PDB file of N, CA and C in Angstrom:
ATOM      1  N   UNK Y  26       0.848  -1.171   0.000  1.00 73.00           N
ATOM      2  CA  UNK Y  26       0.000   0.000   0.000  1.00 73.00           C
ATOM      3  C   UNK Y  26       0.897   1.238   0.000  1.00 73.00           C
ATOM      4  N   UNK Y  27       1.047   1.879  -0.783  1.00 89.00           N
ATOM      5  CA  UNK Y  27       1.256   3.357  -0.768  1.00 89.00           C
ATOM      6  C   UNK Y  27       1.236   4.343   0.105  1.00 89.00           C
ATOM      7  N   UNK Y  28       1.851   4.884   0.261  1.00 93.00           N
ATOM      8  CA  UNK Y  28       2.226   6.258   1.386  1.00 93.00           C
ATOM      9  C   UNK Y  28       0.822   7.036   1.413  1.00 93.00           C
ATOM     10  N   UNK Y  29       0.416   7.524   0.153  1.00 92.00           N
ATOM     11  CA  UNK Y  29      -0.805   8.221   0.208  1.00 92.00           C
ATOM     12  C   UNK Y  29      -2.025   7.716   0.977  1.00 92.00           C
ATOM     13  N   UNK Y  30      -2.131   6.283   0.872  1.00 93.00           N
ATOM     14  CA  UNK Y  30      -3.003   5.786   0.794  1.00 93.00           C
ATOM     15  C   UNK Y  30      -3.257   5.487   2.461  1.00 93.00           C
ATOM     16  N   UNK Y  31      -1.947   4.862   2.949  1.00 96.00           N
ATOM     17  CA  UNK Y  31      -1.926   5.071   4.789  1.00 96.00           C
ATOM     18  C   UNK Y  31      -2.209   6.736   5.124  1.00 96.00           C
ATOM     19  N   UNK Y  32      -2.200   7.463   4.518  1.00 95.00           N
ATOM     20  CA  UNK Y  32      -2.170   8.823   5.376  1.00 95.00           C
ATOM     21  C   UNK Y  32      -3.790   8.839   4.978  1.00 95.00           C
ATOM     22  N   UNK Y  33      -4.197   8.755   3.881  1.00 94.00           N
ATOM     23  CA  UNK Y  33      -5.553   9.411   4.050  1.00 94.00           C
ATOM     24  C   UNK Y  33      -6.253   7.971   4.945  1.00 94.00           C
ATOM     25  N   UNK Y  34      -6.140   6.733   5.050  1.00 96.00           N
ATOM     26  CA  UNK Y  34      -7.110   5.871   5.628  1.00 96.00           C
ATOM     27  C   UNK Y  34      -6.674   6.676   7.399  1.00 96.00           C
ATOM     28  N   UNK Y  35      -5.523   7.273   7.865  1.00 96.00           N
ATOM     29  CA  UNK Y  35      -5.150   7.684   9.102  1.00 96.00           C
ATOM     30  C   UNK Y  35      -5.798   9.321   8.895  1.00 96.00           C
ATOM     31  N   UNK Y  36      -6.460  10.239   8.322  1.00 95.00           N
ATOM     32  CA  UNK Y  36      -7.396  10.930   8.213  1.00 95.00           C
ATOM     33  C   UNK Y  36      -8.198  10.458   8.120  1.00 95.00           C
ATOM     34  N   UNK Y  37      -8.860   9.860   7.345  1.00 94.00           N
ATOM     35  CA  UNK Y  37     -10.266   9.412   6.816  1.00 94.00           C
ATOM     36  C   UNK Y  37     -10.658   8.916   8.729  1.00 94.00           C
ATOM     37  N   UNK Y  38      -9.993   8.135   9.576  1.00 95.00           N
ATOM     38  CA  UNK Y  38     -10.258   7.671  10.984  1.00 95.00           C
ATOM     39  C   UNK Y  38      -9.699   8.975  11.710  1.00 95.00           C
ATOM     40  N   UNK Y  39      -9.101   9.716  11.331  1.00 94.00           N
ATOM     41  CA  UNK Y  39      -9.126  10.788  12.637  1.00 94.00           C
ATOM     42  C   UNK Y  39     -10.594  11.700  12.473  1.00 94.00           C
ATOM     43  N   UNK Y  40     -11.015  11.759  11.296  1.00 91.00           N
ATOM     44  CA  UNK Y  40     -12.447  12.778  10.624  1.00 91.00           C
ATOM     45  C   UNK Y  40     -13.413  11.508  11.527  1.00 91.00           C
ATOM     46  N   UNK Y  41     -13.613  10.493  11.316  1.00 89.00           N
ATOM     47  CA  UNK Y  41     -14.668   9.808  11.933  1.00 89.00           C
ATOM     48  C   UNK Y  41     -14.789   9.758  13.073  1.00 89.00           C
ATOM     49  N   UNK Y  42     -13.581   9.806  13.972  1.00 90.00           N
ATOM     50  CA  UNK Y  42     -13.534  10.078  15.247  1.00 90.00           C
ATOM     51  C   UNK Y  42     -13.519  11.222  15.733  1.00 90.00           C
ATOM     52  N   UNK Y  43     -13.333  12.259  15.234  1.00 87.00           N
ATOM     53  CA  UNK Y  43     -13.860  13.365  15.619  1.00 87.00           C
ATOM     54  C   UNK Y  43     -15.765  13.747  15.398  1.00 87.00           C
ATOM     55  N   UNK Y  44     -15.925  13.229  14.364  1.00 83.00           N
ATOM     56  CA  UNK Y  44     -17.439  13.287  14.226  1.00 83.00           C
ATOM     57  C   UNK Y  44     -17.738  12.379  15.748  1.00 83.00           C
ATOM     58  N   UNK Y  45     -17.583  11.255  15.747  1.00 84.00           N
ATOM     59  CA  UNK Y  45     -18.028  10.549  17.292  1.00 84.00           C
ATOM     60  C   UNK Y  45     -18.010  11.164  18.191  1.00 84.00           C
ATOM     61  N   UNK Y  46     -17.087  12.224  18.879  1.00 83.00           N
ATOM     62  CA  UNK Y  46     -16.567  12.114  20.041  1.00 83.00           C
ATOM     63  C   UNK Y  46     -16.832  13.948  20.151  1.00 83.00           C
ATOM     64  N   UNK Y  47     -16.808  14.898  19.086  1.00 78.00           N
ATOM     65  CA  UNK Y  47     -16.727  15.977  19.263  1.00 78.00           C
ATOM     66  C   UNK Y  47     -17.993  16.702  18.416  1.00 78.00           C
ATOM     67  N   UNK Y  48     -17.986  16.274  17.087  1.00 64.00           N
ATOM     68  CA  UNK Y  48     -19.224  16.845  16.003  1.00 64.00           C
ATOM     69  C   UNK Y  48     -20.310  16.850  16.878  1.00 64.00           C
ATOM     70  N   UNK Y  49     -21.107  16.231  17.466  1.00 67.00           N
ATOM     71  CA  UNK Y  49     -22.256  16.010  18.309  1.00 67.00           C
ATOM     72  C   UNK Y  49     -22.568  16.916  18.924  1.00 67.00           C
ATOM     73  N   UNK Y  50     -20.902  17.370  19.846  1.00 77.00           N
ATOM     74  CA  UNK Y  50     -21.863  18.783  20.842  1.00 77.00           C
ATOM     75  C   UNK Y  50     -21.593  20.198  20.128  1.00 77.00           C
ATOM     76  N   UNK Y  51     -21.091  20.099  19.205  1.00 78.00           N
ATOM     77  CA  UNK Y  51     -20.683  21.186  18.350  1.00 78.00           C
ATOM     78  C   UNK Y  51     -21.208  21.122  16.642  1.00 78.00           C
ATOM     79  N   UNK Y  52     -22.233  21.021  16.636  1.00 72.00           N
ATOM     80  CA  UNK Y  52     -22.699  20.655  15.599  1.00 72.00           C
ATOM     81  C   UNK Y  52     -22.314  21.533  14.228  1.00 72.00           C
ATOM     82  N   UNK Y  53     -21.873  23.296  14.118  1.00 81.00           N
ATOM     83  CA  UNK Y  53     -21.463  23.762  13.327  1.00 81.00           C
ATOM     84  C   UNK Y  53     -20.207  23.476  13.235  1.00 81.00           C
ATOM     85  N   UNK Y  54     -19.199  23.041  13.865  1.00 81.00           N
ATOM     86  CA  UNK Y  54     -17.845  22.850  14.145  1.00 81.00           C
ATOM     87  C   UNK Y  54     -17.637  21.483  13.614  1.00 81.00           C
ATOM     88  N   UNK Y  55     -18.410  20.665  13.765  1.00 81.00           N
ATOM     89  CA  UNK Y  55     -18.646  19.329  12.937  1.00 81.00           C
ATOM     90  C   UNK Y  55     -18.796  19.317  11.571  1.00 81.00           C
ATOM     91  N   UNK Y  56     -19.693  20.575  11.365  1.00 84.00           N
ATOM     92  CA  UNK Y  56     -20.002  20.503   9.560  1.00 84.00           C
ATOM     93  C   UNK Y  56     -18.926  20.687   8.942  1.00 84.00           C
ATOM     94  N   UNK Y  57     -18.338  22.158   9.866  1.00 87.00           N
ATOM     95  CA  UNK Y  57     -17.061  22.826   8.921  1.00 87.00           C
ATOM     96  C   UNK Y  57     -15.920  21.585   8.842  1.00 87.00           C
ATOM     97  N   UNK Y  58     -15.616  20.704   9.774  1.00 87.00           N
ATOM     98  CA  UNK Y  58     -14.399  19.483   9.587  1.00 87.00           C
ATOM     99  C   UNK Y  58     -15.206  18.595   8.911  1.00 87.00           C
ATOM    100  N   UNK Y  59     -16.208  18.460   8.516  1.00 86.00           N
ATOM    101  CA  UNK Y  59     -16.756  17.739   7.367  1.00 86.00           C
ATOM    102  C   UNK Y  59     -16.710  18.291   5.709  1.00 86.00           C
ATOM    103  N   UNK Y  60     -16.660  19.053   5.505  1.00 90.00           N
ATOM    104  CA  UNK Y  60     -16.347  19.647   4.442  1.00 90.00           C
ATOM    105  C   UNK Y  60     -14.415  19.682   4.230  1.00 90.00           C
ATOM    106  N   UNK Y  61     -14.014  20.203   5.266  1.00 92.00           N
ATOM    107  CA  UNK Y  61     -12.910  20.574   5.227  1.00 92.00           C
ATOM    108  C   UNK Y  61     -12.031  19.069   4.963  1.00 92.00           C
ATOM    109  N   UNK Y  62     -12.479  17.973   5.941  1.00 91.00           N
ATOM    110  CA  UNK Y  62     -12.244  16.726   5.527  1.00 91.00           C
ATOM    111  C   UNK Y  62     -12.256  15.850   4.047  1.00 91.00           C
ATOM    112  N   UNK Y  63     -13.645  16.358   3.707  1.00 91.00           N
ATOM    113  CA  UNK Y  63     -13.903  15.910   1.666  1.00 91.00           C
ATOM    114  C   UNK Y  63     -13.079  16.226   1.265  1.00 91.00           C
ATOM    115  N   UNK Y  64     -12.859  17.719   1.124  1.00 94.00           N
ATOM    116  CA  UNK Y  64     -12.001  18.359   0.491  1.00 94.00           C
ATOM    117  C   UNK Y  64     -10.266  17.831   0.548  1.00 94.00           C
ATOM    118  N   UNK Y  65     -10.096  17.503   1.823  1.00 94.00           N
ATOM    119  CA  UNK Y  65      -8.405  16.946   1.906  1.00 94.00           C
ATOM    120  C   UNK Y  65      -8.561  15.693   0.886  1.00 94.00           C
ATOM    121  N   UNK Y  66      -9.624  14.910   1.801  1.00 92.00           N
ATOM    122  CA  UNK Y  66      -9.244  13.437   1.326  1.00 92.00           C
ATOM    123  C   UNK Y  66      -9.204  13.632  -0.236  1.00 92.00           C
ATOM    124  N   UNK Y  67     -10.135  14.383  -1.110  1.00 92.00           N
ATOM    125  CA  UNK Y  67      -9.831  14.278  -2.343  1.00 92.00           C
ATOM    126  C   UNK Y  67      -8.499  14.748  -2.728  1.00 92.00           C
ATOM    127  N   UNK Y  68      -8.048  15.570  -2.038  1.00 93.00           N
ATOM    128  CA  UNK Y  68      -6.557  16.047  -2.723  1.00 93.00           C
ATOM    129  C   UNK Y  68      -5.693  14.813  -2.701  1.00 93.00           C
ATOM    130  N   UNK Y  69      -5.756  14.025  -1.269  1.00 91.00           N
ATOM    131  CA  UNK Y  69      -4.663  12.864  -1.008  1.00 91.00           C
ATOM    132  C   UNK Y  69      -4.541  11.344  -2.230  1.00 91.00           C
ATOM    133  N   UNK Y  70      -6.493  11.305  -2.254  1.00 89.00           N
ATOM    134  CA  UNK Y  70      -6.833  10.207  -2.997  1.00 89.00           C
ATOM    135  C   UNK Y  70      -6.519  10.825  -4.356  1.00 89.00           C
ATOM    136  N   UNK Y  71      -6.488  11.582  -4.615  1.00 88.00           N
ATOM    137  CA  UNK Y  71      -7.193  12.137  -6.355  1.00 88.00           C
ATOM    138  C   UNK Y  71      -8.531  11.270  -6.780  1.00 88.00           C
ATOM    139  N   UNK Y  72      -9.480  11.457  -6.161  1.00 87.00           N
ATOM    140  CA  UNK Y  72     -10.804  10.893  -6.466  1.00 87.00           C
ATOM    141  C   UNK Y  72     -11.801  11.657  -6.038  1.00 87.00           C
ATOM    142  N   UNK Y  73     -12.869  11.222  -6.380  1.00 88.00           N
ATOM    143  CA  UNK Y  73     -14.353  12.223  -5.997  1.00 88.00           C
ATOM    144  C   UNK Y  73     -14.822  11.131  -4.970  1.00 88.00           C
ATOM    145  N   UNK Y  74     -14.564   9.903  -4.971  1.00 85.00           N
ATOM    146  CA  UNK Y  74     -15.161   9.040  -3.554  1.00 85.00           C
ATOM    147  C   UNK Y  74     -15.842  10.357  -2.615  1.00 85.00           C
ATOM    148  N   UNK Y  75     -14.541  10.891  -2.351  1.00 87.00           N
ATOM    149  CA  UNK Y  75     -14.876  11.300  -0.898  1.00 87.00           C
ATOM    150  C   UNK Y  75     -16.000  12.522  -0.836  1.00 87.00           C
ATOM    151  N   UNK Y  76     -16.905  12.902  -1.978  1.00 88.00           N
ATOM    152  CA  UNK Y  76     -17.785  13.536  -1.633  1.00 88.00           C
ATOM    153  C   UNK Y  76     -19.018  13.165  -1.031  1.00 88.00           C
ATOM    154  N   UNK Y  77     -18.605  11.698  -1.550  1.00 86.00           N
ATOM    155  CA  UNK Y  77     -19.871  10.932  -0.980  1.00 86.00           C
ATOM    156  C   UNK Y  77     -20.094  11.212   0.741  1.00 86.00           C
ATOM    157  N   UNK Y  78     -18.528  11.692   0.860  1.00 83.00           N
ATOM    158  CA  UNK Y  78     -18.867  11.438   2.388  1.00 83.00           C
ATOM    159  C   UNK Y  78     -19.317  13.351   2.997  1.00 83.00           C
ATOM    160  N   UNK Y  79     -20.125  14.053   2.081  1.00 85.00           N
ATOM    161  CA  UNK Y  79     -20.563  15.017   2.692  1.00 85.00           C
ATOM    162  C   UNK Y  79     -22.320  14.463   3.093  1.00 85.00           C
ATOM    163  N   UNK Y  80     -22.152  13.298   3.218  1.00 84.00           N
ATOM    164  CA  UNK Y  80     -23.488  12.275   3.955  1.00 84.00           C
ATOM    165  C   UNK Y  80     -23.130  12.635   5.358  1.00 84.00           C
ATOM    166  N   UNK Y  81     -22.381  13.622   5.807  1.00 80.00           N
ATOM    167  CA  UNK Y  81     -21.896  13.433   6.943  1.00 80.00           C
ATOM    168  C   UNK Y  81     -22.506  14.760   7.601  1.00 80.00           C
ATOM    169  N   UNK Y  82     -23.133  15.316   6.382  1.00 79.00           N
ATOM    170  CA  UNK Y  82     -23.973  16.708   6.537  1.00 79.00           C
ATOM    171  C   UNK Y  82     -25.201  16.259   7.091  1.00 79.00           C
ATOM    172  N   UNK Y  83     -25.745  15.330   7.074  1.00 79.00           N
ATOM    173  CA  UNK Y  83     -26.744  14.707   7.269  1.00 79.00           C
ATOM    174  C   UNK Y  83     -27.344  13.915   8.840  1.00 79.00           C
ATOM    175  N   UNK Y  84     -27.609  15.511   9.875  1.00 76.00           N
ATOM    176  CA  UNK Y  84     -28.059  14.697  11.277  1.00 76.00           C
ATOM    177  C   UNK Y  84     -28.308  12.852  11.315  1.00 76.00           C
ATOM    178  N   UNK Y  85     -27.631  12.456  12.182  1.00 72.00           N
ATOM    179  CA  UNK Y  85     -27.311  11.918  12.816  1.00 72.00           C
ATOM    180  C   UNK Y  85     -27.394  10.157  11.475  1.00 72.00           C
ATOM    181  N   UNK Y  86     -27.313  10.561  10.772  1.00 71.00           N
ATOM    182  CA  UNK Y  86     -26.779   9.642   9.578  1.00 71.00           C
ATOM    183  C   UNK Y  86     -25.521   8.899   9.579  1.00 71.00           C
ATOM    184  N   UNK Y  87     -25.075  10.672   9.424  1.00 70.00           N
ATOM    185  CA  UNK Y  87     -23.795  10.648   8.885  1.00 70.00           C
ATOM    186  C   UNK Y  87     -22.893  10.691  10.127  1.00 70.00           C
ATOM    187  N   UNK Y  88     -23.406  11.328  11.255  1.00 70.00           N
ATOM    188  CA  UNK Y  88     -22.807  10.993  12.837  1.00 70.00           C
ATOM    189  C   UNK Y  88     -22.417   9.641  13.485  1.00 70.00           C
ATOM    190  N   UNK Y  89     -23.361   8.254  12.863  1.00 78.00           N
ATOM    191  CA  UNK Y  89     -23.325   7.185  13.209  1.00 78.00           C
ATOM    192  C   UNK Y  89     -21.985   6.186  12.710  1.00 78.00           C
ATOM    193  N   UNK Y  90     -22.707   6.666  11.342  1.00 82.00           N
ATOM    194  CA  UNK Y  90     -21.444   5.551  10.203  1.00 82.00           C
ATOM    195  C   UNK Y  90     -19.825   5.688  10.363  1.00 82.00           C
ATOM    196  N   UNK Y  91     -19.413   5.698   9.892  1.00 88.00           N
ATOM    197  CA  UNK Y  91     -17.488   5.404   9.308  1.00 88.00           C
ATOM    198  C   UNK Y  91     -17.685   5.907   7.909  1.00 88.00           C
ATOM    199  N   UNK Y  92     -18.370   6.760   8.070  1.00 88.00           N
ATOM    200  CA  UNK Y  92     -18.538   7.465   6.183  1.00 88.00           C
ATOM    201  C   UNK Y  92     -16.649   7.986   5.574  1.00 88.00           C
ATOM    202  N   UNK Y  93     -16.323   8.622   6.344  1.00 90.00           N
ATOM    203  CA  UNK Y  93     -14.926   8.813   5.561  1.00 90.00           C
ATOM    204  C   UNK Y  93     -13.908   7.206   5.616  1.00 90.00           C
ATOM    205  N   UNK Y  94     -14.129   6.728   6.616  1.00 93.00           N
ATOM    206  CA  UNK Y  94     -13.136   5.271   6.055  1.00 93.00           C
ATOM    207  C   UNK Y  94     -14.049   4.625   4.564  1.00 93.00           C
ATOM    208  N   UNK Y  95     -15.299   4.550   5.251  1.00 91.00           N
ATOM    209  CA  UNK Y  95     -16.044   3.693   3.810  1.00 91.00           C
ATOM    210  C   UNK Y  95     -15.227   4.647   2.979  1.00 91.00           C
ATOM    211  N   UNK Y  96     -15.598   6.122   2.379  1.00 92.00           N
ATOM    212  CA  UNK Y  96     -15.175   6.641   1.224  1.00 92.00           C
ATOM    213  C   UNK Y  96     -13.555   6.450   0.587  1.00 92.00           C
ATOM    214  N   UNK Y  97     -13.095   6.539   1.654  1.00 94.00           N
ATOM    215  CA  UNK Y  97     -11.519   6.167   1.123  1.00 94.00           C
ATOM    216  C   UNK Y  97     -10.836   4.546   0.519  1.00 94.00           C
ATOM    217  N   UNK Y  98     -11.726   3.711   1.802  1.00 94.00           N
ATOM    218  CA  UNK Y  98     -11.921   2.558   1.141  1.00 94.00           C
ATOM    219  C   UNK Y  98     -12.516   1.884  -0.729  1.00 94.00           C
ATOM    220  N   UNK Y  99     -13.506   2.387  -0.987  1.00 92.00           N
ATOM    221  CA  UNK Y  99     -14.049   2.753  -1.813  1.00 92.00           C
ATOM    222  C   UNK Y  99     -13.060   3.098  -2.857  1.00 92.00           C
ATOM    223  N   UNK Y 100     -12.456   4.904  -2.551  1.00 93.00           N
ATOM    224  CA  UNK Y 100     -11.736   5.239  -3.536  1.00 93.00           C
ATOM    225  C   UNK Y 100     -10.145   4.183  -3.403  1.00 93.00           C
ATOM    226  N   UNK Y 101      -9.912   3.667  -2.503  1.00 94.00           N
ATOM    227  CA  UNK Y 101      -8.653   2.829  -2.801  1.00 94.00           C
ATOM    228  C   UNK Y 101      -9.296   1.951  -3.569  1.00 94.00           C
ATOM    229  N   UNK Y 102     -10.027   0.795  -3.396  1.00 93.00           N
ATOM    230  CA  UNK Y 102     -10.365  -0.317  -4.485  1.00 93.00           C
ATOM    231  C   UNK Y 102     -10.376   0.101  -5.750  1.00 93.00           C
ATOM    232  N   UNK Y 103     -11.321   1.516  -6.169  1.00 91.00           N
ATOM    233  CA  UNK Y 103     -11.509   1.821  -7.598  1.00 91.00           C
ATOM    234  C   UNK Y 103      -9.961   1.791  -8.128  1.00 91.00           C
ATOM    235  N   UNK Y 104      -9.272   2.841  -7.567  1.00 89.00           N
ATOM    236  CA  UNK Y 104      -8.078   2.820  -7.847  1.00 89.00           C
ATOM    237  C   UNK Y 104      -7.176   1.588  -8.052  1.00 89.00           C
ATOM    238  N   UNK Y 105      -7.346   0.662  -7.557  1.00 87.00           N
ATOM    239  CA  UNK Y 105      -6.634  -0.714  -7.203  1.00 87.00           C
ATOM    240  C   UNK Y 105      -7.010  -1.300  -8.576  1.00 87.00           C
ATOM    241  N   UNK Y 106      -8.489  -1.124  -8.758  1.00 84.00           N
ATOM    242  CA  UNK Y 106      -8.877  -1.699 -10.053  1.00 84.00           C
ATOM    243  C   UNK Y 106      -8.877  -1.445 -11.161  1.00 84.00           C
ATOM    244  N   UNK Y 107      -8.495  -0.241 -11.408  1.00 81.00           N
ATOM    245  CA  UNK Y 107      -7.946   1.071 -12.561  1.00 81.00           C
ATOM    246  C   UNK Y 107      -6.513   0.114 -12.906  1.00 81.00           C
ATOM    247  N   UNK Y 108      -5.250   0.152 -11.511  1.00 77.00           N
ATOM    248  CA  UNK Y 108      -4.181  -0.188 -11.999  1.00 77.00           C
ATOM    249  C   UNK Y 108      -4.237  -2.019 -12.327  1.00 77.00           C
ATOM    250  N   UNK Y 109      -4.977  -3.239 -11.816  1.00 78.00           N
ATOM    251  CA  UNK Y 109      -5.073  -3.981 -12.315  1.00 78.00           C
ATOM    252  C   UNK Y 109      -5.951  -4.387 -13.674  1.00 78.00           C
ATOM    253  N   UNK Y 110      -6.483  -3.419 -13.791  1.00 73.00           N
ATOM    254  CA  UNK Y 110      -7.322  -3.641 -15.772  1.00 73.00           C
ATOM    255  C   UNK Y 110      -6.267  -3.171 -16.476  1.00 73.00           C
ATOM    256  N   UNK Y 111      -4.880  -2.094 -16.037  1.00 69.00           N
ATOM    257  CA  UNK Y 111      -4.115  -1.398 -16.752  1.00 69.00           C
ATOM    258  C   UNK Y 111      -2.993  -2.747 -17.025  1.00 69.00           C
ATOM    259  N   UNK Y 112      -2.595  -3.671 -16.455  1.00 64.00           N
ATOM    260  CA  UNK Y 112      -1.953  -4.816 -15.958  1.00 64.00           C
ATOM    261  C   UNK Y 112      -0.886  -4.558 -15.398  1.00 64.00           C
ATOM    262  N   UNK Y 113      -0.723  -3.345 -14.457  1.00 57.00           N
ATOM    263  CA  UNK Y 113       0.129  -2.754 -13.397  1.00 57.00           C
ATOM    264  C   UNK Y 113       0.610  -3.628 -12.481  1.00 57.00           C
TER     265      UNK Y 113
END
């Protein structure tokens, strides 16, 4: 696995754990590291996965899940499967 790819799955779990533990009682302070979060992870991944995870805008939806690991997860496989159809 790739350098990129450990740093954003080690964001993608610091963003989810902050939604757990802090987004809840700070609910505008939650949105803004939810956005601010999409926005990284796409720079790290180079993918749009991670918009999916502005589901995170979404009372107590998006508070529950692992939406940024799912999304990064997600964008690693696509990627994984990009370079094995390429025969990388």
């Amino acid at each position: 696995m790739k350098l990129k790819w450990l740093v954003a799955f080690t964001v993608a779990a610091i963003l989810d754990i902050i939604d757990w533990l802090i987004a809840g009682m700070v609910p505008v302070a939650g949105d803004v590291v939810d956005v601010i979060g999409v926005v990284v992870l796409m720079l790290l991944t180079g993918s749009l996965w991670p918009v999916v995870g502005l589901v995170e805008l979404v009372p107590v939806v998006g508070d529950v899940l692992p939406t940024f690991l799912a999304v990064t997860y997600f964008a690693y496989k696509a990627e994984e499967g990009k370079a094995k159809g390429a025969g990388e």
